[in-house]
Coordinates of C-alpha atoms in Angstrom, one line a residue:
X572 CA -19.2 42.8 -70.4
X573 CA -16.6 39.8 -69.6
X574 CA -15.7 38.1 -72.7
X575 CA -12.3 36.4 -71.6
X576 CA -11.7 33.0 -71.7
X577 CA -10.8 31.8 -68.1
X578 CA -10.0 29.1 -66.1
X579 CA -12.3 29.7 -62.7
X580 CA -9.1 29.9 -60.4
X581 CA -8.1 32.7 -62.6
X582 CA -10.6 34.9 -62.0
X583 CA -9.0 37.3 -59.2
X584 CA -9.8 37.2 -55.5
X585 CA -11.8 33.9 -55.4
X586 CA -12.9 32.2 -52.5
X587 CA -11.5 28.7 -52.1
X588 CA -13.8 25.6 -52.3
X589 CA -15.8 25.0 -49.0
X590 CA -13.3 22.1 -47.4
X591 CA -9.8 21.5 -48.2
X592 CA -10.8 18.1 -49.2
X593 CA -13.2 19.0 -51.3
X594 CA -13.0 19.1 -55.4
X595 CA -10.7 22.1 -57.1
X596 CA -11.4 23.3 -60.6
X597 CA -7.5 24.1 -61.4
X598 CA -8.7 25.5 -65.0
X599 CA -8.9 22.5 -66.8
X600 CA -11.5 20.4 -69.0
X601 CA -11.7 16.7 -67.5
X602 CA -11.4 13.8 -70.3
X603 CA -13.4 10.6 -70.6
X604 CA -9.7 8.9 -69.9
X605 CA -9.4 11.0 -66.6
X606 CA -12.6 12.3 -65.0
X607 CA -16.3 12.0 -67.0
X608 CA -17.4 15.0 -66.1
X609 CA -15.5 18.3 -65.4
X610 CA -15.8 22.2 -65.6
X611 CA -14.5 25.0 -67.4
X612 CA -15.5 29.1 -67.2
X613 CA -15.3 30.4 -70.7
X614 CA -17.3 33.8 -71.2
X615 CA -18.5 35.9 -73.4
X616 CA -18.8 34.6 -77.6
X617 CA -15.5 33.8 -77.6
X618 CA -15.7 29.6 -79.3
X619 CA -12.0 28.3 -78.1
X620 CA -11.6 26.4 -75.1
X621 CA -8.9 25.7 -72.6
X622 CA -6.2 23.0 -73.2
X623 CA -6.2 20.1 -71.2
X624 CA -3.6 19.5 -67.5
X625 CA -3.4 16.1 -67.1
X626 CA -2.1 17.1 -63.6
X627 CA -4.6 19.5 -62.6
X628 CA -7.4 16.9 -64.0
X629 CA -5.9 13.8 -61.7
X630 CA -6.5 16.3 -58.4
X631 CA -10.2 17.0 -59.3
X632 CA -12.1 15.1 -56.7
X633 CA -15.4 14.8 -56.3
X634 CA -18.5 16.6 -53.6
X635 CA -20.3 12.9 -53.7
X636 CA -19.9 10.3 -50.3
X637 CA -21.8 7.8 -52.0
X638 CA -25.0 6.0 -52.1
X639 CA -26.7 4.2 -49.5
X640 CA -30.0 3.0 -48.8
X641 CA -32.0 5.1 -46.9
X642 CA -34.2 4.3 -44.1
X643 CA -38.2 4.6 -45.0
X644 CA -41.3 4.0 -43.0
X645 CA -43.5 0.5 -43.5
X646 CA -46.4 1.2 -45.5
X647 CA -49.6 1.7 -43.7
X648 CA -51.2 -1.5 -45.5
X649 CA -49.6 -4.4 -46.2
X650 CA -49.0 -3.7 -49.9
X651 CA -45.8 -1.9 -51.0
X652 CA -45.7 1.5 -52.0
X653 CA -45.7 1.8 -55.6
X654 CA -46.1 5.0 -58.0
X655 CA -45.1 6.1 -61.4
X656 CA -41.0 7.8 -62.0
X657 CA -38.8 8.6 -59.9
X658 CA -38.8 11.1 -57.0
X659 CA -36.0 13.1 -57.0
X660 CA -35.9 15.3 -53.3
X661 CA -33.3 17.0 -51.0
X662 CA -32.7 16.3 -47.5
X663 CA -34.3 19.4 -45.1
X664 CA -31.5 20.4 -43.1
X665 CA -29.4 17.6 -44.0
X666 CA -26.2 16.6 -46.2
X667 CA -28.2 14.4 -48.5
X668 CA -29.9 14.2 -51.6
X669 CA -32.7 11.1 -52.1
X670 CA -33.4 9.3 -55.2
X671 CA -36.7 7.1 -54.7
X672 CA -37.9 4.6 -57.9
X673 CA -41.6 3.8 -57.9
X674 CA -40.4 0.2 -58.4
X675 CA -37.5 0.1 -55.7
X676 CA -36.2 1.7 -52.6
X677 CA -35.1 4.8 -51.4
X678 CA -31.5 5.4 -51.8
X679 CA -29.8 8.2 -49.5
X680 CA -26.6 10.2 -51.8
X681 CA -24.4 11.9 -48.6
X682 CA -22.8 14.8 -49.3
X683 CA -19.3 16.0 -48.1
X684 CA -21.0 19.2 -46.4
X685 CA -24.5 20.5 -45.8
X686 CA -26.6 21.3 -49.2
X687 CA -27.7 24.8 -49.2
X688 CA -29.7 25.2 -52.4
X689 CA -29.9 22.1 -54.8
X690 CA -32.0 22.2 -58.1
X691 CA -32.7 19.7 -61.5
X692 CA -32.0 20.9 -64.6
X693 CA -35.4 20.8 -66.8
X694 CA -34.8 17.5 -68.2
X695 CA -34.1 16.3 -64.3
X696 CA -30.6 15.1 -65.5
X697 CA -27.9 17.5 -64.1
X698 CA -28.2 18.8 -60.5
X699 CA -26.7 22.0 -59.5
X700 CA -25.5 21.9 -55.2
X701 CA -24.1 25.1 -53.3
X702 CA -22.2 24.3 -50.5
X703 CA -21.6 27.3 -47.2
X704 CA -17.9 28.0 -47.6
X705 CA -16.0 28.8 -44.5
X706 CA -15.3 32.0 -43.8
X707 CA -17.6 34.1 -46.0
X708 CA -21.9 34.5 -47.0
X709 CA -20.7 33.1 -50.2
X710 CA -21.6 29.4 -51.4
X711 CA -19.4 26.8 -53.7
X712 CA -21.3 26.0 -56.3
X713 CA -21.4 22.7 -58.0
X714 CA -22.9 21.0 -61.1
X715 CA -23.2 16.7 -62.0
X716 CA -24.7 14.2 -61.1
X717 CA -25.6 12.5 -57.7
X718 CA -22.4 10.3 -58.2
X719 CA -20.2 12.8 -59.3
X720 CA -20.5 16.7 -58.8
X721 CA -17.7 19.4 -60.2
X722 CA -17.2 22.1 -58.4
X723 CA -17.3 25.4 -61.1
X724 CA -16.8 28.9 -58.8
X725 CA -16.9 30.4 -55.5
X726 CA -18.4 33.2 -53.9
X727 CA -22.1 32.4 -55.1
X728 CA -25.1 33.8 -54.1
X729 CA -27.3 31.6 -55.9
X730 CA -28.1 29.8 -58.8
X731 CA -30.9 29.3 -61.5
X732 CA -31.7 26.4 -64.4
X733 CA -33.4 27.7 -67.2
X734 CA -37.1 26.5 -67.7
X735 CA -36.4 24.9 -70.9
X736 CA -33.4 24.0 -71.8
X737 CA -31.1 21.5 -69.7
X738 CA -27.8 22.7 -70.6
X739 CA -28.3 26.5 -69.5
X740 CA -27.7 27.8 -66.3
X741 CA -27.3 31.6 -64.3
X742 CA -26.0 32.1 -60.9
X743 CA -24.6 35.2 -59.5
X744 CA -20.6 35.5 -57.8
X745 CA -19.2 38.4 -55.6
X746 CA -16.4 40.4 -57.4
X747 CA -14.4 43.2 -56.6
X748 CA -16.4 45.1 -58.7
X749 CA -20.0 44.1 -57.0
X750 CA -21.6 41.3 -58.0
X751 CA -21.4 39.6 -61.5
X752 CA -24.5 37.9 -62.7
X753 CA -23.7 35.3 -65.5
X754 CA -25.1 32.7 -67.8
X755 CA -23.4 29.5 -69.0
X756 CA -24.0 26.6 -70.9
X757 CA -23.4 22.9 -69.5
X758 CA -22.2 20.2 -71.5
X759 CA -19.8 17.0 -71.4
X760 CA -16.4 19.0 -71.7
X761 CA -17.0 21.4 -69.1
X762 CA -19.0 24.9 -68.6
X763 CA -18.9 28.3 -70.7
X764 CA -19.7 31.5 -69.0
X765 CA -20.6 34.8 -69.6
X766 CA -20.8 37.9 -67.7
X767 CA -24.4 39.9 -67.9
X768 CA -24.1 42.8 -66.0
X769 CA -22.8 43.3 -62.1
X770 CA -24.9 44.6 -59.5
X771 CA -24.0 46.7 -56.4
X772 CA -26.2 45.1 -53.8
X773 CA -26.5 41.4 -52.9
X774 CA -29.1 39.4 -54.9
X775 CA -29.3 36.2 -56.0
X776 CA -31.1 34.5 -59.5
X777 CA -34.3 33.3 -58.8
X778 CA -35.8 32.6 -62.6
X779 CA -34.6 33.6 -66.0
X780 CA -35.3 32.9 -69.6
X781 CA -35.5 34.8 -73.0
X782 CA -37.9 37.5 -71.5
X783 CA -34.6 38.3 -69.2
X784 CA -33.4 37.7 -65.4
X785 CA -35.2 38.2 -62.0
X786 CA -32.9 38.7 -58.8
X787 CA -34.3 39.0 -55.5
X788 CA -32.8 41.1 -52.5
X789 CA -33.8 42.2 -49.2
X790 CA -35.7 45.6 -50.3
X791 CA -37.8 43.4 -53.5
X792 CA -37.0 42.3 -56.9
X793 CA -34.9 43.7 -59.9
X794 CA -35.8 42.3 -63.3
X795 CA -32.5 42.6 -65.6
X796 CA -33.1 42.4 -69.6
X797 CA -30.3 39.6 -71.5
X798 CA -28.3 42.5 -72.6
X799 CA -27.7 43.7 -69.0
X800 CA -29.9 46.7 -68.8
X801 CA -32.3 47.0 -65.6
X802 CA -36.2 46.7 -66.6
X803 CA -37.5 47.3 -63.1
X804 CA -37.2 47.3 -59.1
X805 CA -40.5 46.9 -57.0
X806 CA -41.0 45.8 -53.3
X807 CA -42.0 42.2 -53.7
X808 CA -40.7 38.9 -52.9
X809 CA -40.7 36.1 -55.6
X810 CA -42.1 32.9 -56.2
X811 CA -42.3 31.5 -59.6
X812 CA -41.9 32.5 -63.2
X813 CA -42.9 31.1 -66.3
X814 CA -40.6 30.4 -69.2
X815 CA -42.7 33.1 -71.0
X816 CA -41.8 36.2 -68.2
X817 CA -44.9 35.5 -66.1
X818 CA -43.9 36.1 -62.4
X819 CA -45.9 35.0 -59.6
X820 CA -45.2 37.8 -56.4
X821 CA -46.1 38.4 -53.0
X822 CA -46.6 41.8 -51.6
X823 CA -44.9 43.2 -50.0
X824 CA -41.2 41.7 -50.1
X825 CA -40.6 39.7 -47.1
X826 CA -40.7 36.3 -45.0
X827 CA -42.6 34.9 -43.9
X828 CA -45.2 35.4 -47.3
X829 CA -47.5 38.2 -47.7
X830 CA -51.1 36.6 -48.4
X831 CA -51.6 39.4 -51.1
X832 CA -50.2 37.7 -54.3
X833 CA -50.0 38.7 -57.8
X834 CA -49.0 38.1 -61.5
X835 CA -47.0 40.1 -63.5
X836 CA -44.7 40.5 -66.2
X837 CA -40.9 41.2 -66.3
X838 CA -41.7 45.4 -66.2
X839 CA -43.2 44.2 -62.7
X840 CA -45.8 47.3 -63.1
X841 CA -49.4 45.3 -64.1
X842 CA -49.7 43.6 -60.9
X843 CA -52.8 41.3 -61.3
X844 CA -54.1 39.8 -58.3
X845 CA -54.5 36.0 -57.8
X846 CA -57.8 35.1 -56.6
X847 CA -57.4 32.1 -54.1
X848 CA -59.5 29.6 -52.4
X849 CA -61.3 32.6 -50.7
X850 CA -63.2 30.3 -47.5
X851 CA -60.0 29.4 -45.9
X852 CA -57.8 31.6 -43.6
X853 CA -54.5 30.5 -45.5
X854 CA -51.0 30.6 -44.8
X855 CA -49.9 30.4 -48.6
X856 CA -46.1 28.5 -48.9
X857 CA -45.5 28.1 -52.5
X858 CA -46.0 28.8 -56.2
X859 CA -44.8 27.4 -59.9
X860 CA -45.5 28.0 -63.1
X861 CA -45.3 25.2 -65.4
X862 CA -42.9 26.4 -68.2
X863 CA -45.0 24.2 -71.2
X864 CA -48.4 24.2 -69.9
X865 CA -48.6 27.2 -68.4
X866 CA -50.2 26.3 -65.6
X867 CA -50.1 28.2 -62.4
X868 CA -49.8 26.2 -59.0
X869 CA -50.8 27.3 -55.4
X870 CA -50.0 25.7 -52.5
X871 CA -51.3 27.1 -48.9
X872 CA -52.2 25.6 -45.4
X873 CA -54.8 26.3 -42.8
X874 CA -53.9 25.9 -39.1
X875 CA -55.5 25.7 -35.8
X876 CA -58.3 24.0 -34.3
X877 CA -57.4 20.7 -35.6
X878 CA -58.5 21.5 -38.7
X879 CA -55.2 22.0 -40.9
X880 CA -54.8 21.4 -43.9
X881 CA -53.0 21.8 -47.3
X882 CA -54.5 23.5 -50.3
X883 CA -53.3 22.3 -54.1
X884 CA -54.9 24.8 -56.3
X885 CA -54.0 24.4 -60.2
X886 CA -54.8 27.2 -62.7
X887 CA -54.8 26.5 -66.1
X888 CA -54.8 29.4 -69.0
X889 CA -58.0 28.1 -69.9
X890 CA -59.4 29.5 -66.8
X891 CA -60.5 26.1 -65.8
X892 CA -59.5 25.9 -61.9
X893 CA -59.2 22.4 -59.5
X894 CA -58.8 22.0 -56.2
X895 CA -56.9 19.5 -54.2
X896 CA -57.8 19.4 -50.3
X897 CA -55.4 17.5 -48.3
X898 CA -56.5 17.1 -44.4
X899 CA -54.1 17.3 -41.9
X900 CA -50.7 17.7 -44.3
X901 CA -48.9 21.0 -44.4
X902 CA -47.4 21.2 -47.6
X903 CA -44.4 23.4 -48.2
X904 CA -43.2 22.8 -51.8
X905 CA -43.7 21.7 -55.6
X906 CA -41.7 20.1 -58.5
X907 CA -42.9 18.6 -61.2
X908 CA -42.0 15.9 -64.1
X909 CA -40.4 17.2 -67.7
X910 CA -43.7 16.4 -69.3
X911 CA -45.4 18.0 -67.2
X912 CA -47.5 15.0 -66.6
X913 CA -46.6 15.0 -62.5
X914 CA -46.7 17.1 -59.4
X915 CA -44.5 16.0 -56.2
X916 CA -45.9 18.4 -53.3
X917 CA -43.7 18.1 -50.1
X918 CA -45.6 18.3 -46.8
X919 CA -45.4 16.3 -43.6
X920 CA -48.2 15.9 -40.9
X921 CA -47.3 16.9 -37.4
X922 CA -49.0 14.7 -34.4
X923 CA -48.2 14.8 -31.3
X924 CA -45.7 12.5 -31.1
X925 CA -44.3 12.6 -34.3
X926 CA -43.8 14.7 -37.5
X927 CA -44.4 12.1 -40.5
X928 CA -42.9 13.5 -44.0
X929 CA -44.5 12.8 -46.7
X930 CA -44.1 13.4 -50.7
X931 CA -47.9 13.9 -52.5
X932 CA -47.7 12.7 -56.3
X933 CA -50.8 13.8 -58.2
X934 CA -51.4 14.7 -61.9
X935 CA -50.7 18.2 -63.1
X936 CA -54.1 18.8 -64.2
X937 CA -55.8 17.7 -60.6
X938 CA -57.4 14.6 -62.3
X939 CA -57.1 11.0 -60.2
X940 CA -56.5 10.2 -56.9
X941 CA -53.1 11.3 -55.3
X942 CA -50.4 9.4 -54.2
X943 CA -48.7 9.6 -50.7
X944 CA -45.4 8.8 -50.2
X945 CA -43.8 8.6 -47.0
X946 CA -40.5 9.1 -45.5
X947 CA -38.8 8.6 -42.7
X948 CA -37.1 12.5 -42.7
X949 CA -38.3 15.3 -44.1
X950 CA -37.1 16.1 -47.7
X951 CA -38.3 19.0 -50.1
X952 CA -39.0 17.1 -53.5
X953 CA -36.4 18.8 -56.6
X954 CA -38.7 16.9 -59.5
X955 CA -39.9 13.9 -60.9
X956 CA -37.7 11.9 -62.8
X957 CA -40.0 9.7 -65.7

């Protein structure tokens, strides 16, 4: 295990930031005199931290364009469009990320180069961007805010935020060795890493959390305890995990998604299956597990004929099930509020003419009336900012 204290650029045969203009780590921790929000790689236990380079902290620029207001489509009555929060969304196939208020407008935050992967932290504070570098599979990966993200490595194959706590992130980096799945904790003076364990085939983190880490490949998902050690390998893809090593699977591994769908633990061997809306010939999409409640969400479409539709289905540990039937959407992903409180389902409708985007805000336990949101592009929705 890695338990050096080192700046990212001096870990051996990294793979430069994505752009030449884009932000460089140079080693350093940024001061509130400088910079307000820098990075640092410090693994393993060790407490000390780098000293600060003035230099090196000046030449730290950041993956942010700016904010500007973006675009949305006139409501379809004559009243505004007004909800609880804050939506908090990425731009499909775009360079953007999209802060909404309930009270306000849209506002558009360009990046420098196309987002990849972009995620909240659980208390929707901190985002986490990769970036495609040049050259290479790998991805840049970056950590901040929408005004001002660091860059922290290179050579990433993915990321994950831990369920609960907002400082505590994994992601996975090629080495010469293979490739090195590590933890690290965020905070205002920078990031501290450590090194798990290193893999010989390319994954990337989809969940984590005390119970251990889940990484998915091309031949299924590996389930890796804290300590490093392998728990178990089985042919299925992922789709959501629950702070308490609950892990929502299809079978078998693949895309598009295998109907057959499952719960399981971190061992991956009880595979229980997930009894669904059984009248509908569905196309399922997407799953979460909400890390406090524990409640299981479902989301699958129905196509053809003109009848399609999206399917909300909500499972609570009670056993108590509801049902949310929205006609014509396709729906394609979830996020949810810290408190659990709210769902944001992404979706759009698809006319002839026209594919309308839409974010659907409903309560987490199914009750009320949802709330549709419209946009003018399409966006996946990262959370719900209270």
């Amino acid at each position: 295990m890695d338990s050096r204290v080192t700046p990212l650029t001096g870990r051996p045969n990294r793979r430069p930031p994505p752009r030449p203009s884009g932000p460089k780590w140079l080693g350093v921790v940024l001061v509130a005199g400088g910079i307000a929000f820098g990075y640092l790689l410090a693994q393993g236990t060790t407490t000390g931290v780098l000293p600060v380079d003035p230099e090196a902290a000046e030449a730290i620029e950041s993956a942010t364009e700016g904010a500007a207001a973006a675009g949305s489509p006139a409501p379809t009555s004559n009243e505004a469009v007004n909800f609880p929060g804050t939506i908090l969304a990425s731009i499909k196939f775009g360079r953007g990320l999209v802060t909404w208020p309930g009270d306000g407008e849209p506002v558009d935050v360009r990046m420098a180069s196309k987002v990849s992967a972009a995620a909240y932290d659980a208390s929707r504070s901190r985002i986490a961007v990769t970036f495609p570098e040049y050259g290479g599979d790998g991805f840049a990966l970056h950590v901040g805010t929408l005004s001002d993200l660091r860059f922290v490595t290179s050579g990433v194959t993915g990321f994950a935020w831990h369920p609960t706590d907002p400082t505590a992130i994994a992601w996975i980096e090629e080495t010469d060795d293979g490739f090195a799945l590590m933890e690290a904790i965020v905070s205002g003076v920078g990031v501290r890493a450590r090194e798990v364990a290193v893999v010989g085939d390319r994954v990337r983190p989809v969940a984590w959390g005390q119970w251990g880490h889940a990484l998915q490949g091309d031949n299924g998902l590996t389930t890796i305890s804290r300590s490093g050690a392998i728990i178990a390998n089985a042919d299925v893809q992922f789709l959501a995990a629950g702070s308490d090593g609950r892990l929502v699977i299809a079978r078998p591994a693949g895309t598009p998604l295998s109907s057959d769908w499952a719960i399981t633990g971190p061992d991956l061997a009880d595979q229980q299956p997930l009894n669904r809306f059984a009248d509908l010939e569905e196309h399922p999409t997407a799953a979460a597990v909400l890390p406090l409640s524990g409640r299981i969400v479902l989301v699958s479409n129905r196509f053809g004929d003109g009848a399609d539709l999206a399917q909300i289905e909500i499972l609570s540990p009670d056993g108590a099930r509801e049902t949310i039937i929205r006609s014509g959407m396709i729906a394609d992903s979830i996020a949810w509020s810290p408190d659990e409180t709210s769902l944001s389902i992404g979706g759009y409708y698809y006319g002839a003419n026209e594919v309308r985007s839409v974010v659907l805000l409903t309560a987490s336990d199914g009750s009320g009336e949802p709330i549709e949101i419209p946009f003018d592009h399409q966006v996946r929705p990262l959370g719900i900012r209270n």
